[in-house]
mmCIF file of N, CA and C in Angstrom:
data_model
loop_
_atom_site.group_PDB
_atom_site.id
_atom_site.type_symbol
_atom_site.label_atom_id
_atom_site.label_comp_id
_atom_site.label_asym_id
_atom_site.label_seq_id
_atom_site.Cartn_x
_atom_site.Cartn_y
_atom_site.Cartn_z
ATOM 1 N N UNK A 444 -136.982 -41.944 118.472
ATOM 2 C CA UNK A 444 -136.604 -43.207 117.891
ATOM 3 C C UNK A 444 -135.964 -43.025 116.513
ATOM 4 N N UNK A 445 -135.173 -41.743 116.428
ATOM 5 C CA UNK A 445 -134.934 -41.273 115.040
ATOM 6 C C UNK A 445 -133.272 -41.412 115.192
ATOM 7 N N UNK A 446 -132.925 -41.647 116.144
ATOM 8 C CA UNK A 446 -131.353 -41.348 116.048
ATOM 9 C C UNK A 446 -130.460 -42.358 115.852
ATOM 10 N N UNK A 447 -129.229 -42.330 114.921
ATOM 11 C CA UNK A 447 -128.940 -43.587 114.326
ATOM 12 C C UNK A 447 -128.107 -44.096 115.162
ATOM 13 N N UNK A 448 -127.625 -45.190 114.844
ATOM 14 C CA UNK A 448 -126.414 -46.045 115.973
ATOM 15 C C UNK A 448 -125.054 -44.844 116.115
ATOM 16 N N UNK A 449 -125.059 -45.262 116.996
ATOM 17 C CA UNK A 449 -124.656 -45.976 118.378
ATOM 18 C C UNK A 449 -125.876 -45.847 119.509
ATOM 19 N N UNK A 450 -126.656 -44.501 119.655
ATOM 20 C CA UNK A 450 -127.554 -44.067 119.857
ATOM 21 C C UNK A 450 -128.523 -44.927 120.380
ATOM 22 N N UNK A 451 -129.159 -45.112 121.365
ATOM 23 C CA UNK A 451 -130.373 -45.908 121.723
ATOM 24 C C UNK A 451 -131.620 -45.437 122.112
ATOM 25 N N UNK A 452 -133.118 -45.521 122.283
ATOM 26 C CA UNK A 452 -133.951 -44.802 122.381
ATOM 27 C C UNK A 452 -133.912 -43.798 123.337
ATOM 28 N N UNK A 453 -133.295 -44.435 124.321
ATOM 29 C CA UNK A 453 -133.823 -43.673 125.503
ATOM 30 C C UNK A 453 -132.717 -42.186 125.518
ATOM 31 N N UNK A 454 -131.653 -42.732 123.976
ATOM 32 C CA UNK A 454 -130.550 -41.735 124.143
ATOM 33 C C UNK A 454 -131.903 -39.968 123.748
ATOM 34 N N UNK A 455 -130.913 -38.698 124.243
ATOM 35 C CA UNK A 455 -131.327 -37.744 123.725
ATOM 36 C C UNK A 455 -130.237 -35.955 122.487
ATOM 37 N N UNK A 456 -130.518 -35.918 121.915
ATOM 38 C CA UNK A 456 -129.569 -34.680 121.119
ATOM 39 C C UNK A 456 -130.543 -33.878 121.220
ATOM 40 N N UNK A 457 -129.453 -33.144 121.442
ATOM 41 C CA UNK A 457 -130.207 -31.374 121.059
ATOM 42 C C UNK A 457 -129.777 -31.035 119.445
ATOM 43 N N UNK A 458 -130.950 -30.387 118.632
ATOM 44 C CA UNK A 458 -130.593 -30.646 117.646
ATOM 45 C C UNK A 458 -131.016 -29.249 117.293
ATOM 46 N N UNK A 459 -129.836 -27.746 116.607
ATOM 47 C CA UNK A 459 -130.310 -26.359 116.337
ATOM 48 C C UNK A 459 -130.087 -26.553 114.842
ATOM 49 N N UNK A 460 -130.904 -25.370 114.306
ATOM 50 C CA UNK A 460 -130.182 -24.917 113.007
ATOM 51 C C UNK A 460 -130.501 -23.432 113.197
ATOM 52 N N UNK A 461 -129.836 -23.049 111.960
ATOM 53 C CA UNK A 461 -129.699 -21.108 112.061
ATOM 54 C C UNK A 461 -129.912 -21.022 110.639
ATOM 55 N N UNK A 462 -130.705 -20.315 110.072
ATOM 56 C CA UNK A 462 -130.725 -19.505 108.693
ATOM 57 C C UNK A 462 -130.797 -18.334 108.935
ATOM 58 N N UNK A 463 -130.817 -17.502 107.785
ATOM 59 C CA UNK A 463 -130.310 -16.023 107.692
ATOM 60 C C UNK A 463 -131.303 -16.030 105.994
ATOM 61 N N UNK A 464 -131.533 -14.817 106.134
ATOM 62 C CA UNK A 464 -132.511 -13.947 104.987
ATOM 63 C C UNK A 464 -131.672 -12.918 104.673
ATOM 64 N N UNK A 465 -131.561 -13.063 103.091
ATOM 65 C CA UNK A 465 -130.718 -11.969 102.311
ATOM 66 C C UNK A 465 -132.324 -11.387 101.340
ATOM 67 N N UNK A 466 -131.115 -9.904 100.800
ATOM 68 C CA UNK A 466 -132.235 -9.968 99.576
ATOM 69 C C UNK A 466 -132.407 -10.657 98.627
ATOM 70 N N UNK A 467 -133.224 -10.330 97.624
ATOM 71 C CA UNK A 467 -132.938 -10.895 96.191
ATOM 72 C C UNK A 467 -132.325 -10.311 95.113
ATOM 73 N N UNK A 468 -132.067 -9.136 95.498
ATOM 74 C CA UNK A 468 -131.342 -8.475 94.553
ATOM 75 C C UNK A 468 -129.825 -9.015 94.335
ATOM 76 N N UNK A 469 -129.187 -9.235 93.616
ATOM 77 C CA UNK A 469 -127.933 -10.162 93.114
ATOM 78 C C UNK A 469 -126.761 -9.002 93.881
ATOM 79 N N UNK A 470 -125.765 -9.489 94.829
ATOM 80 C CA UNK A 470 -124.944 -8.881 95.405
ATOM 81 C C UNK A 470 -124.479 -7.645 94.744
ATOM 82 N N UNK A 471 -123.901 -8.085 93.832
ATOM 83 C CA UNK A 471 -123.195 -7.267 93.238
ATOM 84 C C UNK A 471 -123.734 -5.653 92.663
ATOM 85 N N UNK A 472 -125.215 -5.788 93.045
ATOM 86 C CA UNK A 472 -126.004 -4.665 92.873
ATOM 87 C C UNK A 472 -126.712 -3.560 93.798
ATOM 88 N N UNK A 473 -126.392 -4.243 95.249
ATOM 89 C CA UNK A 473 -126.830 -4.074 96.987
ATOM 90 C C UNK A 473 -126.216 -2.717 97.071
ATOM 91 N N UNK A 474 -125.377 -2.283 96.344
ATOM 92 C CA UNK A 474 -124.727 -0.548 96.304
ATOM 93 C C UNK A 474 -123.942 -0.295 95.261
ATOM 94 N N UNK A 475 -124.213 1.208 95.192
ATOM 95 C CA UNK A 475 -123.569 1.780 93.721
ATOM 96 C C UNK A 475 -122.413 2.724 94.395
ATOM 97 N N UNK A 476 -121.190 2.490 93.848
ATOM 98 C CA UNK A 476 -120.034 3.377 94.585
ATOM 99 C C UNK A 476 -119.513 4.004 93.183
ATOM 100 N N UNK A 477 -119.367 5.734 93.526
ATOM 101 C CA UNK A 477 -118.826 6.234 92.710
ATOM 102 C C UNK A 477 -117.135 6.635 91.985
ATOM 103 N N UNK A 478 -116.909 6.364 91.368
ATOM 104 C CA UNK A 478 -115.233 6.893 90.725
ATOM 105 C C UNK A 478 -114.592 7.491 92.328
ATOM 106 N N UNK A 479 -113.634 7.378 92.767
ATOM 107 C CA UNK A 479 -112.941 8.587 93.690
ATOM 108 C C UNK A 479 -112.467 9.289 93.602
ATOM 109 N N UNK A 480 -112.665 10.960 94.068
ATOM 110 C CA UNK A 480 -112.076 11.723 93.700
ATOM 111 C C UNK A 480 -110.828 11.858 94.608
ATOM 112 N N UNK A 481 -109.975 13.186 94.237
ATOM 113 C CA UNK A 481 -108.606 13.244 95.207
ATOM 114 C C UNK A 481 -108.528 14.685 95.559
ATOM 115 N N UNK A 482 -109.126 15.175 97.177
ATOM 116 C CA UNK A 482 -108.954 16.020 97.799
ATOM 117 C C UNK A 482 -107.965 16.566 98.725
ATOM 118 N N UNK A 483 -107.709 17.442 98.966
ATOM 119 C CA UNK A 483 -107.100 18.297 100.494
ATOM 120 C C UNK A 483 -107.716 17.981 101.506
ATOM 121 N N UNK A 484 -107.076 18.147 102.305
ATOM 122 C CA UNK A 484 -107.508 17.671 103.889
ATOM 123 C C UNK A 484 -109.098 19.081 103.860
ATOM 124 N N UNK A 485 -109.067 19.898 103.421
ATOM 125 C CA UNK A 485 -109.780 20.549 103.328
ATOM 126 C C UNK A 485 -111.102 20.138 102.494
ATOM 127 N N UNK A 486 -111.099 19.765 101.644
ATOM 128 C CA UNK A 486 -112.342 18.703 100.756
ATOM 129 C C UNK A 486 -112.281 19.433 99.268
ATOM 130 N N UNK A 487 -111.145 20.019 99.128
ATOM 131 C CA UNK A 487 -111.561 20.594 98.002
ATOM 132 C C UNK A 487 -110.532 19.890 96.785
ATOM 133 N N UNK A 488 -110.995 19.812 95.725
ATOM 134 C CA UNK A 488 -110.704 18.596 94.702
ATOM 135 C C UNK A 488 -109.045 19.135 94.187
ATOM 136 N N UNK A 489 -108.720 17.796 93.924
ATOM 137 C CA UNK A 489 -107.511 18.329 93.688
ATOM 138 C C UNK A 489 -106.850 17.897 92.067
ATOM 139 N N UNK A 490 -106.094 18.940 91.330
ATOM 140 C CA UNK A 490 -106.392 17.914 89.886
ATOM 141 C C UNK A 490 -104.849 17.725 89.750
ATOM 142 N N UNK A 491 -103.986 17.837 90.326
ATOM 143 C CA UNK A 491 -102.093 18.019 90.265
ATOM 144 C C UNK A 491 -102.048 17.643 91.243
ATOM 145 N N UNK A 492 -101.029 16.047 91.181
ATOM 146 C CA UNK A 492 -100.825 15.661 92.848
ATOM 147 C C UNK A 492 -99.347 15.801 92.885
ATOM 148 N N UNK A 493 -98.751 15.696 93.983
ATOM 149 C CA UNK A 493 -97.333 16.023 93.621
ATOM 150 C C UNK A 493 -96.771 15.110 95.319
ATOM 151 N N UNK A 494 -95.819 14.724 95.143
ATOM 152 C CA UNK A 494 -94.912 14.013 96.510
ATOM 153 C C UNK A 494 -94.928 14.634 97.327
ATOM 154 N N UNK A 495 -95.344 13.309 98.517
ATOM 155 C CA UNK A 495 -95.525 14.408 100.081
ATOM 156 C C UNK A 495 -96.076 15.268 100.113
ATOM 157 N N UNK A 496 -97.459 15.370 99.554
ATOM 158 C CA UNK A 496 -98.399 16.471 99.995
ATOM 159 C C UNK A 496 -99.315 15.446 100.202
ATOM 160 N N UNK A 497 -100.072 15.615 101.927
ATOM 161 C CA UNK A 497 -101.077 14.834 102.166
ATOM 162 C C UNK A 497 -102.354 15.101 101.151
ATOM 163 N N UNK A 498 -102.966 13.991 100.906
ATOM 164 C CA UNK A 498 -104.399 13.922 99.934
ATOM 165 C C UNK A 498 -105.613 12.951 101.211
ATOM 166 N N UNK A 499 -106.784 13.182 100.266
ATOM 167 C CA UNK A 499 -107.535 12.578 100.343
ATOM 168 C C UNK A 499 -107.941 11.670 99.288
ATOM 169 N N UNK A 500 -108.522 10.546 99.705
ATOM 170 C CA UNK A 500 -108.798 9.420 97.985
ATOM 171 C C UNK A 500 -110.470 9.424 98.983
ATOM 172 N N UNK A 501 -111.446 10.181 97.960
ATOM 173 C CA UNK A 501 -113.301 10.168 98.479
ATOM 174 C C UNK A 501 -113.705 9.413 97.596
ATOM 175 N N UNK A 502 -114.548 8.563 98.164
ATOM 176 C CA UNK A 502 -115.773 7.510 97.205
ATOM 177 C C UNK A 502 -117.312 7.718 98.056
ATOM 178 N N UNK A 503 -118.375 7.839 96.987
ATOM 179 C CA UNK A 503 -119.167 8.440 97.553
ATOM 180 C C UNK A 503 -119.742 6.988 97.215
ATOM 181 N N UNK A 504 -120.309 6.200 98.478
ATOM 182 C CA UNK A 504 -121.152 4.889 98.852
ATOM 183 C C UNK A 504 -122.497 4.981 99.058
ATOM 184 N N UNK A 505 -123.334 4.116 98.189
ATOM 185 C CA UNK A 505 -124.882 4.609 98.610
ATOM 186 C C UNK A 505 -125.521 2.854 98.578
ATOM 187 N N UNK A 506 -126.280 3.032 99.810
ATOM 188 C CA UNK A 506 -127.077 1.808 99.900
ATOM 189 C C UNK A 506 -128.571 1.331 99.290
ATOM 190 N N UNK A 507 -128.640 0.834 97.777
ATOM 191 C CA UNK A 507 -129.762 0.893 97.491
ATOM 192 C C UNK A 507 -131.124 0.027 97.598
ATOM 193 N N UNK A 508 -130.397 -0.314 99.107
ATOM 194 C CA UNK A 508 -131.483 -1.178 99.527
ATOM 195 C C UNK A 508 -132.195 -0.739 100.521
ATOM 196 N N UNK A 509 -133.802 -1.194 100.582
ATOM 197 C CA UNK A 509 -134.922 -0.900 101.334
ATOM 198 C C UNK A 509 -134.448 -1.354 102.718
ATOM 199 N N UNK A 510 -133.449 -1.892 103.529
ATOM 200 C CA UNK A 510 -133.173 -2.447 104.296
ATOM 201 C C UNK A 510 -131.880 -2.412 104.595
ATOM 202 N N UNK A 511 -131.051 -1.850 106.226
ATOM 203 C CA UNK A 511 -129.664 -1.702 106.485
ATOM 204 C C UNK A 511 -129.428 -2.632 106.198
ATOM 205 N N UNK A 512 -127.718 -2.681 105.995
ATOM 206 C CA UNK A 512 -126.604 -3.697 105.673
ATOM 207 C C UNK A 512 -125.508 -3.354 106.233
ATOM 208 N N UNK A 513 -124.414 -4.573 106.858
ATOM 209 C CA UNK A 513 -123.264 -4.166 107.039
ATOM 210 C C UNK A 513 -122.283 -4.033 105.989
ATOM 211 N N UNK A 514 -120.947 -3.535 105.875
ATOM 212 C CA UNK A 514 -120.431 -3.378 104.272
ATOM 213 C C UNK A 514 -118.667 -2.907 105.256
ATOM 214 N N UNK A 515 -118.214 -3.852 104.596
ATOM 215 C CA UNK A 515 -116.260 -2.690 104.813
ATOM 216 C C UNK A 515 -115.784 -2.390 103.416
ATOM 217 N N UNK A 516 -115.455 -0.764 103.358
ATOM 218 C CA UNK A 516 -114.710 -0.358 102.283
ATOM 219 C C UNK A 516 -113.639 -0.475 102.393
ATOM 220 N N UNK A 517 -113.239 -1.002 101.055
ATOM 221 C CA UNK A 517 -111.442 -1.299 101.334
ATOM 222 C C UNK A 517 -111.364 -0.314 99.593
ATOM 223 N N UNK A 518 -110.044 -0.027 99.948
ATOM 224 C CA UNK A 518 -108.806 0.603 98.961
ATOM 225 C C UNK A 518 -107.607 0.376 99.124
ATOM 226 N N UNK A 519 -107.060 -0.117 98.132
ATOM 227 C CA UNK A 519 -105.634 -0.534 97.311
ATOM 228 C C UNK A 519 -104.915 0.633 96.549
ATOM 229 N N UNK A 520 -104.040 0.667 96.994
ATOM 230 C CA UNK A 520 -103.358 1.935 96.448
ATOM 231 C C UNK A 520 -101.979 1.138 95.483
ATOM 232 N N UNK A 521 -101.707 1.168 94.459
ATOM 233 C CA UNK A 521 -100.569 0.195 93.998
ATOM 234 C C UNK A 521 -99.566 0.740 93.180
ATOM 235 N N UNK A 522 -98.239 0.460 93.192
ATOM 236 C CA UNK A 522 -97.240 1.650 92.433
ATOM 237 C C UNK A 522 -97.085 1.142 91.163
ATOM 238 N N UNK A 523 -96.816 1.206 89.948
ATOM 239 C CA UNK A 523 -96.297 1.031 88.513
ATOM 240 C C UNK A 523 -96.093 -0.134 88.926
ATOM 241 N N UNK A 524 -95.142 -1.061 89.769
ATOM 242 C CA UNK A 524 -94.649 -2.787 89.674
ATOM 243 C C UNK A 524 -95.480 -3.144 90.306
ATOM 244 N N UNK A 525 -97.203 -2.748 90.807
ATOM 245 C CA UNK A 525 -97.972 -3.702 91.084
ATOM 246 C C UNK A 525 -98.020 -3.930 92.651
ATOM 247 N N UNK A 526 -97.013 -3.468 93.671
ATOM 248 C CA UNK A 526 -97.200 -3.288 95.007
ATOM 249 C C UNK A 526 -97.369 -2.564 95.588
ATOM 250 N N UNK A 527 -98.195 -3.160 96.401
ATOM 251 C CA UNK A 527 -99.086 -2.017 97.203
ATOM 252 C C UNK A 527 -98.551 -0.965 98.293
ATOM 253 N N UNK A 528 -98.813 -0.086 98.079
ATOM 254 C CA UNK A 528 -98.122 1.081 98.576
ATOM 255 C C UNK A 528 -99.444 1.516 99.730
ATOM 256 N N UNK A 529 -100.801 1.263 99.973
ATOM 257 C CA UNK A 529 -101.593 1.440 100.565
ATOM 258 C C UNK A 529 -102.361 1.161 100.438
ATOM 259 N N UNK A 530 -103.211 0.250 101.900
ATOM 260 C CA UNK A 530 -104.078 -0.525 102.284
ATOM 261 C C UNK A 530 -104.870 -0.143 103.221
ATOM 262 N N UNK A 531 -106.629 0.070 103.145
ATOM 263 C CA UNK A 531 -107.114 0.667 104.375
ATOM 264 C C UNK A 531 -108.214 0.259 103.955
ATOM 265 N N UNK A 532 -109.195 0.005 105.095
ATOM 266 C CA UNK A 532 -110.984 -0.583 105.140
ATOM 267 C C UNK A 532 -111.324 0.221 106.322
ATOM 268 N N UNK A 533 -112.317 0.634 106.031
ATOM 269 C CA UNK A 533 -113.637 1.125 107.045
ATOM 270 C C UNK A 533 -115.117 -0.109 107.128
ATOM 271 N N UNK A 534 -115.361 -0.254 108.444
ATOM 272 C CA UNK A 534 -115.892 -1.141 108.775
ATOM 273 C C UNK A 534 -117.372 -0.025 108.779
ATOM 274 N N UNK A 535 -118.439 -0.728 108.717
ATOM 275 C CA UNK A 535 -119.954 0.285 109.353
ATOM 276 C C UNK A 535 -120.820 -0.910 109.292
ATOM 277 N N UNK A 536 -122.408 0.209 108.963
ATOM 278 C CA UNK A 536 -123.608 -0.188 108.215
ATOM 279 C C UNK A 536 -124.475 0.627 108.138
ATOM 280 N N UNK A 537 -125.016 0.785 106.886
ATOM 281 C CA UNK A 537 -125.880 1.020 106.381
ATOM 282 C C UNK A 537 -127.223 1.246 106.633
ATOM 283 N N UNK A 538 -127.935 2.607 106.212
ATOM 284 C CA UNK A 538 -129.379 2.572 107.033
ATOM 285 C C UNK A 538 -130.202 2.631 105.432
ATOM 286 N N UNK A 539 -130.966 2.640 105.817
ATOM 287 C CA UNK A 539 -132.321 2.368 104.398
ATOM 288 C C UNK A 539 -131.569 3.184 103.779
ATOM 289 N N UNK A 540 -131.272 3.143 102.415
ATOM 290 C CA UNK A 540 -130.824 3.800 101.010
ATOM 291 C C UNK A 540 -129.925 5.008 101.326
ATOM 292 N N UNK A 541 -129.512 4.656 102.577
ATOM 293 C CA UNK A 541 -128.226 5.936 103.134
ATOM 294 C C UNK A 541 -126.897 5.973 101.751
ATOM 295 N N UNK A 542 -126.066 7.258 101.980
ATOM 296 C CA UNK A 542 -125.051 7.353 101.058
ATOM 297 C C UNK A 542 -124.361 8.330 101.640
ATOM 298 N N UNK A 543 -123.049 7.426 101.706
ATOM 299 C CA UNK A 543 -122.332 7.987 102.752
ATOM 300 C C UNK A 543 -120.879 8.720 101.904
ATOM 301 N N UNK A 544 -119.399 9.317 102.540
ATOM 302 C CA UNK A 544 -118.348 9.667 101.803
ATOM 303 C C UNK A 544 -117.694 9.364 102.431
ATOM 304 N N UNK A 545 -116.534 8.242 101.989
ATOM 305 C CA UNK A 545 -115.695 7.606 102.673
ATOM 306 C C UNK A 545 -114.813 7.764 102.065
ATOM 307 N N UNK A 546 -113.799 8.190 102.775
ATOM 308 C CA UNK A 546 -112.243 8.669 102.008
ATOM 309 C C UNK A 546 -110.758 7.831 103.201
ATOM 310 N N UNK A 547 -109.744 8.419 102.661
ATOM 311 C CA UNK A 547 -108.672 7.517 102.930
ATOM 312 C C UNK A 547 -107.529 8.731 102.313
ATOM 313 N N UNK A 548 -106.852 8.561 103.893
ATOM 314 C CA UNK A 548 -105.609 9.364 103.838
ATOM 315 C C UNK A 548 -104.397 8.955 102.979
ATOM 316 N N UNK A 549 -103.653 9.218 102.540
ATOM 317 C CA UNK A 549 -102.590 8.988 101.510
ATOM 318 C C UNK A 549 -101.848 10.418 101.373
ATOM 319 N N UNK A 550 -100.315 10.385 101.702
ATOM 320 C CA UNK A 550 -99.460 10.836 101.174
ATOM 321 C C UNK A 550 -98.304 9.996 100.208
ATOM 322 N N UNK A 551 -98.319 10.251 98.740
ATOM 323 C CA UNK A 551 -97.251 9.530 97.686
ATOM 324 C C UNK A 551 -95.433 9.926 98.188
ATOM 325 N N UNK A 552 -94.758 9.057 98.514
ATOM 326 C CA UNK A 552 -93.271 9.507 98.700
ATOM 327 C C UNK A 552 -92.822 9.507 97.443
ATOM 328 N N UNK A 553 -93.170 8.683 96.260
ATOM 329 C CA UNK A 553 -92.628 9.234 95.007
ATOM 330 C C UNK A 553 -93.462 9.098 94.037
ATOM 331 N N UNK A 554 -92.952 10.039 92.342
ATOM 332 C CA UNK A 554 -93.831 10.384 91.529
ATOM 333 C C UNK A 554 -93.839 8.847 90.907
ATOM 334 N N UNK A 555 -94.706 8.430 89.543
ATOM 335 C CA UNK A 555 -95.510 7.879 89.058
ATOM 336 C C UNK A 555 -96.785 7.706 88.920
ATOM 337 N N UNK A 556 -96.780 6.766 88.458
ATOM 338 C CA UNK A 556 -98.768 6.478 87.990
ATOM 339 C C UNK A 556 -99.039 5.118 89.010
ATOM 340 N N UNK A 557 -100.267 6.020 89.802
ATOM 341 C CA UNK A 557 -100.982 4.923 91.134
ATOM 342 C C UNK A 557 -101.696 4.162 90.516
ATOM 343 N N UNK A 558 -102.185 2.975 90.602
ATOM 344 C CA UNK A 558 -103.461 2.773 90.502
ATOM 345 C C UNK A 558 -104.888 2.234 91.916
ATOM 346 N N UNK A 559 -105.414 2.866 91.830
ATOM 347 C CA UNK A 559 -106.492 3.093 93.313
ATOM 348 C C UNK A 559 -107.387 2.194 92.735
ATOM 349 N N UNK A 560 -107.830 1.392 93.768
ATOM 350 C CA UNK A 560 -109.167 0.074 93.916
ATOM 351 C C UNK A 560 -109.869 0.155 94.965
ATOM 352 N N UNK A 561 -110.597 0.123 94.685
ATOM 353 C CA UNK A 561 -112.262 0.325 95.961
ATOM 354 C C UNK A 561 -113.025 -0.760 95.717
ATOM 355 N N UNK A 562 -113.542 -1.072 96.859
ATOM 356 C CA UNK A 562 -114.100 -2.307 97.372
ATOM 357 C C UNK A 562 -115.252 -2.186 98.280
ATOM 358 N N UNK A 563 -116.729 -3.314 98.116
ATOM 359 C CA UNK A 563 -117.928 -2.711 98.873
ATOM 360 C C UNK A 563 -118.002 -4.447 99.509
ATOM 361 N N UNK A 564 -117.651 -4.796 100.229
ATOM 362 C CA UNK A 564 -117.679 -5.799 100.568
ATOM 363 C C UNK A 564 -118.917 -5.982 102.093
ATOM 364 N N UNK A 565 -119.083 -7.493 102.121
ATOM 365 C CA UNK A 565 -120.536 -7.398 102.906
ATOM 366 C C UNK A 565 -119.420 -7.457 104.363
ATOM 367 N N UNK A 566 -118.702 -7.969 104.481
ATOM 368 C CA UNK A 566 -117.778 -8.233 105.688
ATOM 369 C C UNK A 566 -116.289 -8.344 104.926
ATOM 370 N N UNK A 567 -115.238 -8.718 106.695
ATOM 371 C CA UNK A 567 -114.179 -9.649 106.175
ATOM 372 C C UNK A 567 -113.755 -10.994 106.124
ATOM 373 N N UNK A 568 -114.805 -11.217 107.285
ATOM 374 C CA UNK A 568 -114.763 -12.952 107.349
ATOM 375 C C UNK A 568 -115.549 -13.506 106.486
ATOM 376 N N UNK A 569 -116.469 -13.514 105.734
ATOM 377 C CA UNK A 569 -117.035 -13.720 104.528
ATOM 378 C C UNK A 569 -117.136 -13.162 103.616
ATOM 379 N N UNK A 570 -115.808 -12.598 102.844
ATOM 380 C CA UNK A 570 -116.665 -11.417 101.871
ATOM 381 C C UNK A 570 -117.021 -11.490 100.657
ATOM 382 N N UNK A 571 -117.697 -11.098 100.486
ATOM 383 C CA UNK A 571 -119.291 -11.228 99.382
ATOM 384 C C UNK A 571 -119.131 -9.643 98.841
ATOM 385 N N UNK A 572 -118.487 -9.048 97.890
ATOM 386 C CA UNK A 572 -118.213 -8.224 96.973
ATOM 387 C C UNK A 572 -120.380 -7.421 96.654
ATOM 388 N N UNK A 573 -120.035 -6.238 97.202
ATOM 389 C CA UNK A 573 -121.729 -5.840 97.112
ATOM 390 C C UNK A 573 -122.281 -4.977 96.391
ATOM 391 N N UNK A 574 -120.990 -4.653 95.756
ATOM 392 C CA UNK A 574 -120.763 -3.655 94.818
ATOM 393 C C UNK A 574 -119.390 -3.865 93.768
ATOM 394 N N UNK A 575 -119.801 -3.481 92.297
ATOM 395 C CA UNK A 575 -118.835 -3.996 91.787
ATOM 396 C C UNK A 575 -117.326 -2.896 92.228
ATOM 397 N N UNK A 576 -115.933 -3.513 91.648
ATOM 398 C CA UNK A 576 -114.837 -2.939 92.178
ATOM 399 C C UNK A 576 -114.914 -1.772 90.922
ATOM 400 N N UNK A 577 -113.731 -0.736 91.800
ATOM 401 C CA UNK A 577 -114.104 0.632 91.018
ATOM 402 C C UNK A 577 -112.097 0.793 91.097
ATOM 403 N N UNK A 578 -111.693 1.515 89.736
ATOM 404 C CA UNK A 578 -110.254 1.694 89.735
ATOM 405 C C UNK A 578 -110.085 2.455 88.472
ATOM 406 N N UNK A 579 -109.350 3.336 89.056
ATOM 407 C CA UNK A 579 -108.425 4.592 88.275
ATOM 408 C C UNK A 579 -107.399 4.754 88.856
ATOM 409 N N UNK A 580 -106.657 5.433 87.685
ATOM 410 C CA UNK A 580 -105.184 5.634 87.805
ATOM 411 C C UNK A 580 -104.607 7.120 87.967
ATOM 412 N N UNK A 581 -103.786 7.355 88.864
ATOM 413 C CA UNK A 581 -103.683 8.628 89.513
ATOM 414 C C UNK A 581 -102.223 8.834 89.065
ATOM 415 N N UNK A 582 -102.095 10.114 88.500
ATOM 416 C CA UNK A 582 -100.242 10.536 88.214
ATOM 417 C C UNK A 582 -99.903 11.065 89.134
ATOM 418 N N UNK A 583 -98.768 11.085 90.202
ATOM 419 C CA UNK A 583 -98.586 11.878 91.146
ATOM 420 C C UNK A 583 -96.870 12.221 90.211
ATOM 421 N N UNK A 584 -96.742 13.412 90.447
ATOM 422 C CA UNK A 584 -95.554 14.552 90.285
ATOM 423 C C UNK A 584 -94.621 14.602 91.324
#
């Protein structure tokens, strides 16, 4: 006898709801991602980048929560005028306080100064930033 007009007693609704449980820890603190370094396909660090030599861009991701999470890493790769020269996300999740190394292929076709952005996001259809953003600037030769 709760349902408003048009509705009559004998009418009936099905009536759901859905909640969801986060932590309490404030997003932006759910993982700590480190600086990226810039390797060889081989893993070994590289400190002189130079055109058309394939690299690696590594960020080492750690989950510091008592409890898995899903998370996509994204990186922005951007030239001196600000456009993006490379775009890539890895999708997963996270197991109790796991820490993982997630890298991203990149070869530069020409020299200047990059600037690289990393991203810990909870998804892409909602994303909720879970880690703050991380960015340095790379000279390639």
């Amino acid at each position: 006898r709760t349902l408003p007009k048009p509705y009559s007693i004998s009418d009936e609704l099905d009536i759901t709801s859905q909640s969801s449980f986060d932590s309490n820890i404030p997003p932006l603190q759910r993982t700590v991602m480190n600086k990226p370094i810039v390797t060889d396909s081989l893993g070994t660090e590289i400190d002189i980048l130079y055109v058309n030599n394939q690299l690696q861009v590594v960020s080492k991701v750690t989950n510091t929560q008592d409890f898995g999470q899903n998370f996509v890493y994204l990186m922005q790769i951007t030239n001196e005028q600000g456009i993006i020269v490379s775009l890539s996300w890895i999708k997963g999740q996270f197991d109790v306080n796991q820490s993982l190394e997630l890298s991203h292929s990149w070869m530069p076709t020409e020299p200047g100064e990059y600037n690289v952005e990393t991203f810990v996001w909870n998804s892409l259809q909602k994303p909720i930033p879970i880690s703050p953003t991380v960015s340095q600037t790379l000279q390639v030769e």
